[in-house]
Short mmCIF file of N, CA and C in Angstrom, two decimals:
data_model
loop_
_atom_site.label_atom_id
_atom_site.label_comp_id
_atom_site.label_asym_id
_atom_site.label_seq_id
_atom_site.Cartn_x
_atom_site.Cartn_y
_atom_site.Cartn_z
N UNK A 1053 11.51 8.55 -5.42
CA UNK A 1053 10.23 8.57 -6.08
C UNK A 1053 10.21 9.52 -7.27
N UNK A 1054 10.98 10.55 -7.22
CA UNK A 1054 10.99 11.50 -8.32
C UNK A 1054 11.82 10.93 -9.44
N UNK A 1055 11.20 10.61 -10.56
CA UNK A 1055 11.89 9.94 -11.65
C UNK A 1055 12.93 10.84 -12.31
N UNK A 1056 12.78 12.14 -12.23
CA UNK A 1056 13.75 13.05 -12.84
C UNK A 1056 15.09 12.94 -12.14
N UNK A 1057 15.07 12.71 -10.85
CA UNK A 1057 16.30 12.67 -10.09
C UNK A 1057 16.91 11.28 -10.07
N UNK A 1058 16.09 10.26 -10.24
CA UNK A 1058 16.59 8.90 -10.23
C UNK A 1058 17.13 8.47 -8.88
N UNK A 1059 16.70 9.11 -7.84
CA UNK A 1059 17.18 8.79 -6.51
C UNK A 1059 16.02 8.33 -5.66
N UNK A 1060 16.31 7.52 -4.66
CA UNK A 1060 15.26 7.09 -3.76
C UNK A 1060 15.88 6.75 -2.42
N UNK A 1061 15.04 6.53 -1.46
CA UNK A 1061 15.48 6.14 -0.14
C UNK A 1061 14.40 5.27 0.47
N UNK A 1062 14.65 4.83 1.68
CA UNK A 1062 13.63 4.03 2.37
C UNK A 1062 12.38 4.86 2.61
N UNK A 1063 12.53 6.18 2.73
CA UNK A 1063 11.37 7.04 2.98
C UNK A 1063 10.46 7.14 1.78
N UNK A 1064 10.98 6.91 0.58
CA UNK A 1064 10.09 6.92 -0.58
C UNK A 1064 9.11 5.77 -0.50
N UNK A 1065 9.51 4.69 0.15
CA UNK A 1065 8.59 3.58 0.40
C UNK A 1065 7.45 4.00 1.32
N UNK A 1066 7.75 4.82 2.31
CA UNK A 1066 6.72 5.34 3.21
C UNK A 1066 5.73 6.20 2.45
N UNK A 1067 6.23 7.01 1.52
CA UNK A 1067 5.34 7.87 0.74
C UNK A 1067 4.46 7.00 -0.16
N UNK A 1068 5.03 5.96 -0.75
CA UNK A 1068 4.23 5.05 -1.57
C UNK A 1068 3.18 4.36 -0.70
N UNK A 1069 3.56 3.99 0.52
CA UNK A 1069 2.60 3.40 1.45
C UNK A 1069 1.49 4.39 1.78
N UNK A 1070 1.86 5.65 2.01
CA UNK A 1070 0.86 6.68 2.30
C UNK A 1070 -0.08 6.86 1.11
N UNK A 1071 0.48 6.81 -0.09
CA UNK A 1071 -0.35 6.96 -1.29
C UNK A 1071 -1.35 5.81 -1.38
N UNK A 1072 -0.88 4.59 -1.17
CA UNK A 1072 -1.78 3.43 -1.23
C UNK A 1072 -2.82 3.50 -0.12
N UNK A 1073 -2.41 3.90 1.07
CA UNK A 1073 -3.35 4.02 2.18
C UNK A 1073 -4.38 5.10 1.88
N UNK A 1074 -3.94 6.21 1.30
CA UNK A 1074 -4.88 7.27 0.94
C UNK A 1074 -5.86 6.79 -0.14
N UNK A 1075 -5.38 5.97 -1.06
CA UNK A 1075 -6.28 5.39 -2.06
C UNK A 1075 -7.33 4.50 -1.39
N UNK A 1076 -6.89 3.69 -0.42
CA UNK A 1076 -7.83 2.82 0.30
C UNK A 1076 -8.83 3.66 1.08
N UNK A 1077 -8.35 4.70 1.76
CA UNK A 1077 -9.24 5.58 2.51
C UNK A 1077 -10.25 6.26 1.58
N UNK A 1078 -9.80 6.63 0.39
CA UNK A 1078 -10.72 7.22 -0.58
C UNK A 1078 -11.83 6.25 -0.97
N UNK A 1079 -11.46 5.00 -1.21
CA UNK A 1079 -12.46 3.99 -1.56
C UNK A 1079 -13.41 3.76 -0.38
N UNK A 1080 -12.87 3.71 0.83
CA UNK A 1080 -13.72 3.52 2.01
C UNK A 1080 -14.69 4.68 2.18
N UNK A 1081 -14.22 5.90 1.96
CA UNK A 1081 -15.12 7.06 2.04
C UNK A 1081 -16.16 7.04 0.94
N UNK A 1082 -15.79 6.54 -0.24
CA UNK A 1082 -16.79 6.39 -1.31
C UNK A 1082 -17.86 5.39 -0.87
N UNK A 1083 -17.45 4.27 -0.28
CA UNK A 1083 -18.42 3.29 0.22
C UNK A 1083 -19.33 3.91 1.28
N UNK A 1084 -18.73 4.68 2.19
CA UNK A 1084 -19.54 5.34 3.21
C UNK A 1084 -20.51 6.34 2.58
N UNK A 1085 -20.05 7.04 1.57
CA UNK A 1085 -20.91 8.00 0.88
C UNK A 1085 -22.09 7.33 0.21
N UNK A 1086 -21.82 6.21 -0.47
CA UNK A 1086 -22.93 5.47 -1.10
C UNK A 1086 -23.87 4.89 -0.05
N UNK A 1087 -23.30 4.41 1.07
CA UNK A 1087 -24.15 3.88 2.15
C UNK A 1087 -25.04 4.97 2.72
N UNK A 1088 -24.50 6.17 2.87
CA UNK A 1088 -25.30 7.28 3.39
C UNK A 1088 -26.42 7.65 2.43
N UNK A 1089 -26.14 7.56 1.14
CA UNK A 1089 -27.16 7.91 0.15
C UNK A 1089 -28.26 6.86 0.05
N UNK A 1090 -27.89 5.58 0.20
CA UNK A 1090 -28.85 4.52 -0.09
C UNK A 1090 -29.33 3.74 1.13
N UNK A 1091 -28.74 3.99 2.31
CA UNK A 1091 -29.17 3.29 3.53
C UNK A 1091 -29.38 4.33 4.63
N UNK A 1092 -30.62 4.70 4.85
CA UNK A 1092 -30.93 5.81 5.74
C UNK A 1092 -30.47 5.63 7.18
N UNK A 1093 -30.33 4.45 7.69
CA UNK A 1093 -29.96 4.25 9.08
C UNK A 1093 -28.47 4.16 9.33
N UNK A 1094 -27.66 4.36 8.31
CA UNK A 1094 -26.22 4.12 8.43
C UNK A 1094 -25.53 5.02 9.45
N UNK A 1095 -25.86 6.30 9.48
CA UNK A 1095 -25.17 7.23 10.37
C UNK A 1095 -25.98 7.58 11.62
N UNK A 1096 -26.84 6.70 12.05
CA UNK A 1096 -27.63 6.93 13.25
C UNK A 1096 -26.89 6.36 14.45
N UNK A 1097 -26.86 7.12 15.52
CA UNK A 1097 -26.20 6.66 16.75
C UNK A 1097 -27.10 5.66 17.47
N UNK A 1098 -26.58 5.07 18.53
CA UNK A 1098 -27.35 4.09 19.31
C UNK A 1098 -28.62 4.72 19.89
N UNK A 1099 -28.58 6.01 20.17
CA UNK A 1099 -29.75 6.69 20.72
C UNK A 1099 -30.76 7.06 19.64
N UNK A 1100 -30.43 6.77 18.37
CA UNK A 1100 -31.35 7.03 17.27
C UNK A 1100 -31.25 8.41 16.66
N UNK A 1101 -30.23 9.18 17.01
CA UNK A 1101 -30.09 10.53 16.48
C UNK A 1101 -29.18 10.53 15.26
N UNK A 1102 -29.53 11.35 14.29
CA UNK A 1102 -28.73 11.50 13.09
C UNK A 1102 -27.57 12.44 13.39
N UNK A 1103 -26.42 12.15 12.83
CA UNK A 1103 -25.26 12.99 13.04
C UNK A 1103 -25.30 14.21 12.12
N UNK A 1104 -25.38 15.38 12.66
CA UNK A 1104 -25.23 16.71 12.06
C UNK A 1104 -26.14 17.02 10.87
N UNK A 1105 -25.96 16.37 9.70
CA UNK A 1105 -26.71 16.71 8.51
C UNK A 1105 -27.58 15.55 8.05
N UNK A 1106 -28.26 15.77 6.94
CA UNK A 1106 -29.10 14.71 6.37
C UNK A 1106 -28.22 13.63 5.74
N UNK A 1107 -28.83 12.50 5.47
CA UNK A 1107 -28.10 11.39 4.85
C UNK A 1107 -27.56 11.78 3.48
N UNK A 1108 -28.37 12.45 2.70
CA UNK A 1108 -27.93 12.84 1.37
C UNK A 1108 -26.73 13.78 1.43
N UNK A 1109 -26.75 14.72 2.36
CA UNK A 1109 -25.63 15.65 2.52
C UNK A 1109 -24.36 14.90 2.89
N UNK A 1110 -24.45 13.99 3.86
CA UNK A 1110 -23.28 13.19 4.24
C UNK A 1110 -22.79 12.37 3.06
N UNK A 1111 -23.73 11.79 2.33
CA UNK A 1111 -23.35 10.97 1.18
C UNK A 1111 -22.58 11.76 0.15
N UNK A 1112 -23.07 12.94 -0.19
CA UNK A 1112 -22.39 13.77 -1.19
C UNK A 1112 -21.03 14.23 -0.68
N UNK A 1113 -20.96 14.65 0.57
CA UNK A 1113 -19.68 15.08 1.16
C UNK A 1113 -18.67 13.95 1.11
N UNK A 1114 -19.08 12.76 1.52
CA UNK A 1114 -18.15 11.63 1.54
C UNK A 1114 -17.75 11.19 0.13
N UNK A 1115 -18.65 11.27 -0.82
CA UNK A 1115 -18.29 10.93 -2.20
C UNK A 1115 -17.26 11.90 -2.77
N UNK A 1116 -17.46 13.19 -2.53
CA UNK A 1116 -16.50 14.19 -3.00
C UNK A 1116 -15.16 14.01 -2.30
N UNK A 1117 -15.21 13.80 -0.99
CA UNK A 1117 -13.99 13.64 -0.20
C UNK A 1117 -13.23 12.38 -0.64
N UNK A 1118 -13.96 11.29 -0.84
CA UNK A 1118 -13.33 10.05 -1.30
C UNK A 1118 -12.70 10.22 -2.67
N UNK A 1119 -13.38 10.92 -3.56
CA UNK A 1119 -12.81 11.19 -4.88
C UNK A 1119 -11.54 12.02 -4.79
N UNK A 1120 -11.54 13.01 -3.92
CA UNK A 1120 -10.33 13.82 -3.72
C UNK A 1120 -9.19 12.96 -3.18
N UNK A 1121 -9.50 12.08 -2.24
CA UNK A 1121 -8.46 11.21 -1.70
C UNK A 1121 -7.88 10.30 -2.77
N UNK A 1122 -8.72 9.77 -3.64
CA UNK A 1122 -8.22 8.94 -4.74
C UNK A 1122 -7.31 9.74 -5.67
N UNK A 1123 -7.73 10.94 -6.02
CA UNK A 1123 -6.95 11.79 -6.90
C UNK A 1123 -5.59 12.14 -6.29
N UNK A 1124 -5.60 12.50 -5.02
CA UNK A 1124 -4.36 12.88 -4.34
C UNK A 1124 -3.46 11.65 -4.14
N UNK A 1125 -4.05 10.50 -3.85
CA UNK A 1125 -3.26 9.28 -3.72
C UNK A 1125 -2.52 8.96 -5.01
N UNK A 1126 -3.18 9.14 -6.15
CA UNK A 1126 -2.51 8.93 -7.43
C UNK A 1126 -1.41 9.96 -7.65
N UNK A 1127 -1.66 11.20 -7.21
CA UNK A 1127 -0.63 12.23 -7.31
C UNK A 1127 0.58 11.91 -6.46
N UNK A 1128 0.36 11.33 -5.28
CA UNK A 1128 1.47 10.95 -4.42
C UNK A 1128 2.34 9.87 -5.07
N UNK A 1129 1.72 8.98 -5.80
CA UNK A 1129 2.48 7.92 -6.47
C UNK A 1129 3.43 8.48 -7.52
N UNK A 1130 3.16 9.69 -8.00
CA UNK A 1130 4.07 10.35 -8.95
C UNK A 1130 5.14 11.17 -8.24
N UNK A 1131 5.01 11.33 -6.91
CA UNK A 1131 5.98 12.11 -6.16
C UNK A 1131 5.71 13.60 -6.16
N UNK A 1132 4.51 14.00 -6.53
CA UNK A 1132 4.17 15.41 -6.62
C UNK A 1132 4.08 16.07 -5.25
N UNK A 1133 4.74 17.20 -5.10
CA UNK A 1133 4.73 17.91 -3.82
C UNK A 1133 3.34 18.45 -3.50
N UNK A 1134 2.59 18.90 -4.50
CA UNK A 1134 1.23 19.38 -4.26
C UNK A 1134 0.39 18.28 -3.62
N UNK A 1135 0.61 17.04 -4.04
CA UNK A 1135 -0.16 15.92 -3.49
C UNK A 1135 0.20 15.69 -2.03
N UNK A 1136 1.44 15.94 -1.68
CA UNK A 1136 1.84 15.81 -0.28
C UNK A 1136 1.10 16.82 0.58
N UNK A 1137 1.05 18.06 0.14
CA UNK A 1137 0.40 19.12 0.89
C UNK A 1137 -1.10 18.86 1.00
N UNK A 1138 -1.73 18.54 -0.12
CA UNK A 1138 -3.17 18.29 -0.12
C UNK A 1138 -3.49 17.00 0.65
N UNK A 1139 -2.65 15.99 0.50
CA UNK A 1139 -2.85 14.73 1.23
C UNK A 1139 -2.77 14.92 2.73
N UNK A 1140 -1.85 15.75 3.17
CA UNK A 1140 -1.73 16.06 4.60
C UNK A 1140 -3.00 16.74 5.10
N UNK A 1141 -3.49 17.71 4.34
CA UNK A 1141 -4.72 18.42 4.73
C UNK A 1141 -5.92 17.46 4.74
N UNK A 1142 -6.02 16.60 3.74
CA UNK A 1142 -7.14 15.66 3.68
C UNK A 1142 -7.10 14.67 4.85
N UNK A 1143 -5.92 14.22 5.20
CA UNK A 1143 -5.80 13.29 6.33
C UNK A 1143 -6.24 13.97 7.63
N UNK A 1144 -5.83 15.23 7.81
CA UNK A 1144 -6.25 15.95 9.02
C UNK A 1144 -7.76 16.17 9.04
N UNK A 1145 -8.33 16.56 7.90
CA UNK A 1145 -9.78 16.75 7.84
C UNK A 1145 -10.53 15.44 8.06
N UNK A 1146 -10.00 14.34 7.55
CA UNK A 1146 -10.65 13.05 7.74
C UNK A 1146 -10.63 12.64 9.21
N UNK A 1147 -9.54 12.95 9.91
CA UNK A 1147 -9.49 12.66 11.35
C UNK A 1147 -10.60 13.43 12.07
N UNK A 1148 -10.72 14.70 11.75
CA UNK A 1148 -11.76 15.52 12.38
C UNK A 1148 -13.14 14.98 12.04
N UNK A 1149 -13.35 14.63 10.78
CA UNK A 1149 -14.64 14.08 10.37
C UNK A 1149 -14.97 12.76 11.04
N UNK A 1150 -13.97 11.90 11.20
CA UNK A 1150 -14.21 10.60 11.83
C UNK A 1150 -14.53 10.73 13.31
N UNK A 1151 -14.06 11.78 13.95
CA UNK A 1151 -14.41 12.02 15.35
C UNK A 1151 -15.92 12.20 15.47
N UNK A 1152 -16.53 12.80 14.46
CA UNK A 1152 -17.98 12.97 14.46
C UNK A 1152 -18.73 11.66 14.34
N UNK A 1153 -18.08 10.62 13.81
CA UNK A 1153 -18.73 9.32 13.64
C UNK A 1153 -18.44 8.35 14.78
N UNK A 1154 -17.68 8.78 15.78
CA UNK A 1154 -17.33 7.88 16.88
C UNK A 1154 -18.55 7.30 17.58
N UNK A 1155 -19.59 8.10 17.75
CA UNK A 1155 -20.79 7.62 18.45
C UNK A 1155 -21.53 6.56 17.64
N UNK A 1156 -21.55 6.70 16.32
CA UNK A 1156 -22.28 5.77 15.47
C UNK A 1156 -21.47 4.52 15.14
N UNK A 1157 -20.18 4.68 14.87
CA UNK A 1157 -19.30 3.58 14.46
C UNK A 1157 -17.94 3.72 15.14
N UNK A 1158 -17.83 3.39 16.43
CA UNK A 1158 -16.58 3.66 17.15
C UNK A 1158 -15.37 2.89 16.63
N UNK A 1159 -15.50 1.61 16.37
CA UNK A 1159 -14.35 0.82 15.92
C UNK A 1159 -13.91 1.27 14.54
N UNK A 1160 -14.85 1.43 13.64
CA UNK A 1160 -14.55 1.88 12.29
C UNK A 1160 -13.84 3.23 12.33
N UNK A 1161 -14.35 4.15 13.11
CA UNK A 1161 -13.76 5.49 13.19
C UNK A 1161 -12.34 5.44 13.72
N UNK A 1162 -12.10 4.63 14.73
CA UNK A 1162 -10.75 4.52 15.30
C UNK A 1162 -9.78 3.93 14.27
N UNK A 1163 -10.21 2.93 13.52
CA UNK A 1163 -9.36 2.33 12.49
C UNK A 1163 -9.02 3.36 11.42
N UNK A 1164 -10.01 4.10 10.96
CA UNK A 1164 -9.77 5.11 9.93
C UNK A 1164 -8.87 6.23 10.46
N UNK A 1165 -9.07 6.64 11.70
CA UNK A 1165 -8.21 7.66 12.31
C UNK A 1165 -6.77 7.15 12.38
N UNK A 1166 -6.58 5.89 12.76
CA UNK A 1166 -5.24 5.32 12.82
C UNK A 1166 -4.58 5.32 11.43
N UNK A 1167 -5.33 4.96 10.40
CA UNK A 1167 -4.78 4.99 9.05
C UNK A 1167 -4.41 6.42 8.63
N UNK A 1168 -5.25 7.38 9.01
CA UNK A 1168 -4.94 8.78 8.71
C UNK A 1168 -3.67 9.24 9.41
N UNK A 1169 -3.46 8.80 10.63
CA UNK A 1169 -2.24 9.17 11.37
C UNK A 1169 -1.01 8.59 10.66
N UNK A 1170 -1.12 7.37 10.16
CA UNK A 1170 -0.01 6.77 9.42
C UNK A 1170 0.27 7.58 8.15
N UNK A 1171 -0.77 8.00 7.46
CA UNK A 1171 -0.60 8.84 6.27
C UNK A 1171 0.08 10.15 6.65
N UNK A 1172 -0.36 10.77 7.73
CA UNK A 1172 0.28 12.02 8.19
C UNK A 1172 1.76 11.80 8.48
N UNK A 1173 2.08 10.72 9.15
CA UNK A 1173 3.47 10.42 9.47
C UNK A 1173 4.30 10.30 8.19
N UNK A 1174 3.79 9.50 7.26
CA UNK A 1174 4.55 9.26 6.03
C UNK A 1174 4.71 10.52 5.19
N UNK A 1175 3.74 11.42 5.25
CA UNK A 1175 3.81 12.61 4.41
C UNK A 1175 4.54 13.78 5.05
N UNK A 1176 4.73 13.75 6.35
CA UNK A 1176 5.35 14.90 7.00
C UNK A 1176 6.75 14.63 7.52
N UNK A 1177 7.10 13.40 7.74
CA UNK A 1177 8.42 13.08 8.28
C UNK A 1177 9.37 12.78 7.13
N UNK A 1178 10.46 13.48 7.05
CA UNK A 1178 11.54 13.22 6.11
C UNK A 1178 11.11 13.24 4.64
N UNK A 1179 10.31 14.23 4.27
CA UNK A 1179 9.89 14.34 2.87
C UNK A 1179 11.09 14.51 1.95
N UNK A 1180 12.07 15.28 2.39
CA UNK A 1180 13.27 15.47 1.58
C UNK A 1180 13.98 14.17 1.29
N UNK A 1181 14.05 13.30 2.29
CA UNK A 1181 14.68 12.00 2.08
C UNK A 1181 13.89 11.17 1.09
N UNK A 1182 12.58 11.27 1.14
CA UNK A 1182 11.74 10.53 0.20
C UNK A 1182 11.94 11.03 -1.22
N UNK A 1183 12.27 12.29 -1.36
CA UNK A 1183 12.52 12.86 -2.68
C UNK A 1183 13.98 12.73 -3.10
N UNK A 1184 14.82 12.20 -2.20
CA UNK A 1184 16.21 11.97 -2.55
C UNK A 1184 17.17 13.04 -2.08
N UNK A 1185 16.70 13.97 -1.25
CA UNK A 1185 17.58 15.04 -0.81
C UNK A 1185 18.25 14.77 0.51
N UNK A 1186 17.82 13.80 1.23
CA UNK A 1186 18.40 13.30 2.48
C UNK A 1186 19.26 14.32 3.20
N UNK A 1187 20.47 13.91 3.55
CA UNK A 1187 21.33 14.76 4.37
C UNK A 1187 22.36 15.53 3.54
N UNK A 1188 22.37 15.33 2.25
CA UNK A 1188 23.37 15.98 1.43
C UNK A 1188 22.83 17.26 0.81
N UNK A 1189 23.74 18.20 0.59
CA UNK A 1189 23.33 19.44 -0.06
C UNK A 1189 23.22 19.19 -1.56
N UNK A 1190 22.68 20.16 -2.26
CA UNK A 1190 22.52 20.02 -3.71
C UNK A 1190 23.89 19.90 -4.38
N UNK A 1191 24.86 20.68 -3.91
CA UNK A 1191 26.20 20.61 -4.52
C UNK A 1191 26.85 19.25 -4.27
N UNK A 1192 26.62 18.68 -3.08
CA UNK A 1192 27.16 17.35 -2.79
C UNK A 1192 26.50 16.31 -3.69
N UNK A 1193 25.19 16.44 -3.87
CA UNK A 1193 24.49 15.49 -4.74
C UNK A 1193 24.99 15.60 -6.17
N UNK A 1194 25.16 16.85 -6.64
CA UNK A 1194 25.64 17.03 -8.02
C UNK A 1194 27.03 16.41 -8.20
N UNK A 1195 27.91 16.62 -7.22
CA UNK A 1195 29.25 16.05 -7.31
C UNK A 1195 29.18 14.52 -7.33
N UNK A 1196 28.36 13.95 -6.47
CA UNK A 1196 28.22 12.49 -6.43
C UNK A 1196 27.60 11.98 -7.71
N UNK A 1197 26.58 12.69 -8.21
CA UNK A 1197 25.92 12.28 -9.45
C UNK A 1197 26.89 12.35 -10.62
N UNK A 1198 27.67 13.41 -10.70
CA UNK A 1198 28.65 13.55 -11.78
C UNK A 1198 29.69 12.44 -11.71
N UNK A 1199 30.14 12.12 -10.50
CA UNK A 1199 31.11 11.05 -10.33
C UNK A 1199 30.53 9.70 -10.78
N UNK A 1200 29.27 9.47 -10.49
CA UNK A 1200 28.65 8.21 -10.90
C UNK A 1200 28.48 8.15 -12.40
N UNK A 1201 28.13 9.27 -13.03
CA UNK A 1201 27.93 9.27 -14.48
C UNK A 1201 29.24 9.12 -15.24
N UNK A 1202 30.32 9.70 -14.71
CA UNK A 1202 31.61 9.62 -15.40
C UNK A 1202 32.36 8.35 -15.06
N UNK A 1203 31.87 7.61 -14.06
CA UNK A 1203 32.49 6.33 -13.73
C UNK A 1203 33.74 6.44 -12.87
N UNK A 1204 33.94 7.59 -12.21
CA UNK A 1204 35.13 7.73 -11.37
C UNK A 1204 34.98 6.97 -10.07
N UNK A 1205 33.75 6.62 -9.72
CA UNK A 1205 33.54 5.82 -8.52
C UNK A 1205 33.66 6.59 -7.22
N UNK A 1206 33.60 7.90 -7.27
CA UNK A 1206 33.70 8.70 -6.05
C UNK A 1206 32.50 8.42 -5.15
N UNK A 1207 32.77 8.32 -3.90
CA UNK A 1207 31.71 8.08 -2.93
C UNK A 1207 31.46 9.36 -2.16
N UNK A 1208 30.29 9.46 -1.60
CA UNK A 1208 29.92 10.66 -0.84
C UNK A 1208 30.92 10.93 0.28
N UNK A 1209 31.38 9.88 0.93
CA UNK A 1209 32.32 10.03 2.03
C UNK A 1209 33.59 10.70 1.53
N UNK A 1210 34.07 10.29 0.36
CA UNK A 1210 35.28 10.89 -0.20
C UNK A 1210 35.06 12.35 -0.55
N UNK A 1211 33.89 12.69 -1.06
CA UNK A 1211 33.59 14.08 -1.42
C UNK A 1211 33.49 14.94 -0.18
N UNK A 1212 32.81 14.41 0.87
CA UNK A 1212 32.63 15.18 2.10
C UNK A 1212 33.95 15.49 2.77
N UNK A 1213 34.87 14.56 2.77
CA UNK A 1213 36.13 14.74 3.51
C UNK A 1213 37.26 15.28 2.63
N UNK A 1214 36.97 15.47 1.35
CA UNK A 1214 38.01 15.91 0.42
C UNK A 1214 39.22 14.98 0.44
N UNK A 1215 38.96 13.69 0.62
CA UNK A 1215 40.04 12.72 0.64
C UNK A 1215 40.26 12.19 -0.76
N UNK A 1216 41.46 11.86 -1.08
CA UNK A 1216 41.70 11.23 -2.39
C UNK A 1216 41.07 9.84 -2.39
N UNK A 1217 40.62 9.43 -3.56
CA UNK A 1217 40.01 8.11 -3.66
C UNK A 1217 41.10 7.05 -3.60
N UNK A 1218 40.81 5.97 -2.89
CA UNK A 1218 41.80 4.91 -2.75
C UNK A 1218 41.72 3.94 -3.89
#
């Protein structure tokens, strides 16, 4: 994903998936925020009680949160490490927030929590591999990169074992 390195792995696909999922979650939170602002009964539980704050407060919180998710999702598409850290925090906060909505919208909350867990997985598991650092050290990568640029055709296996190229 990092264009400076020109390297990628299957895990960079997971990060791109997390970025797209975070973008979708941001849009969904924006919709929820607008619904809270313009539809007073949206966050009422079956017993008729409002969850925690006023509708306007929930609406503003969700609009800001959704905007942050959109911004961070775009940052993830560039491979920015700051976006990974902030995206992880936002996913965790969204899980906690959705637990508060379980009484009012149980299916919706569970779906959003599941999407947040997928985002957490993609952003926390094998980040180095997604950035192209996988199992090789920097010196191994440099040697392999130099071999590829000079056209010697050296493979990582040959570099690791110090074997002559066949």
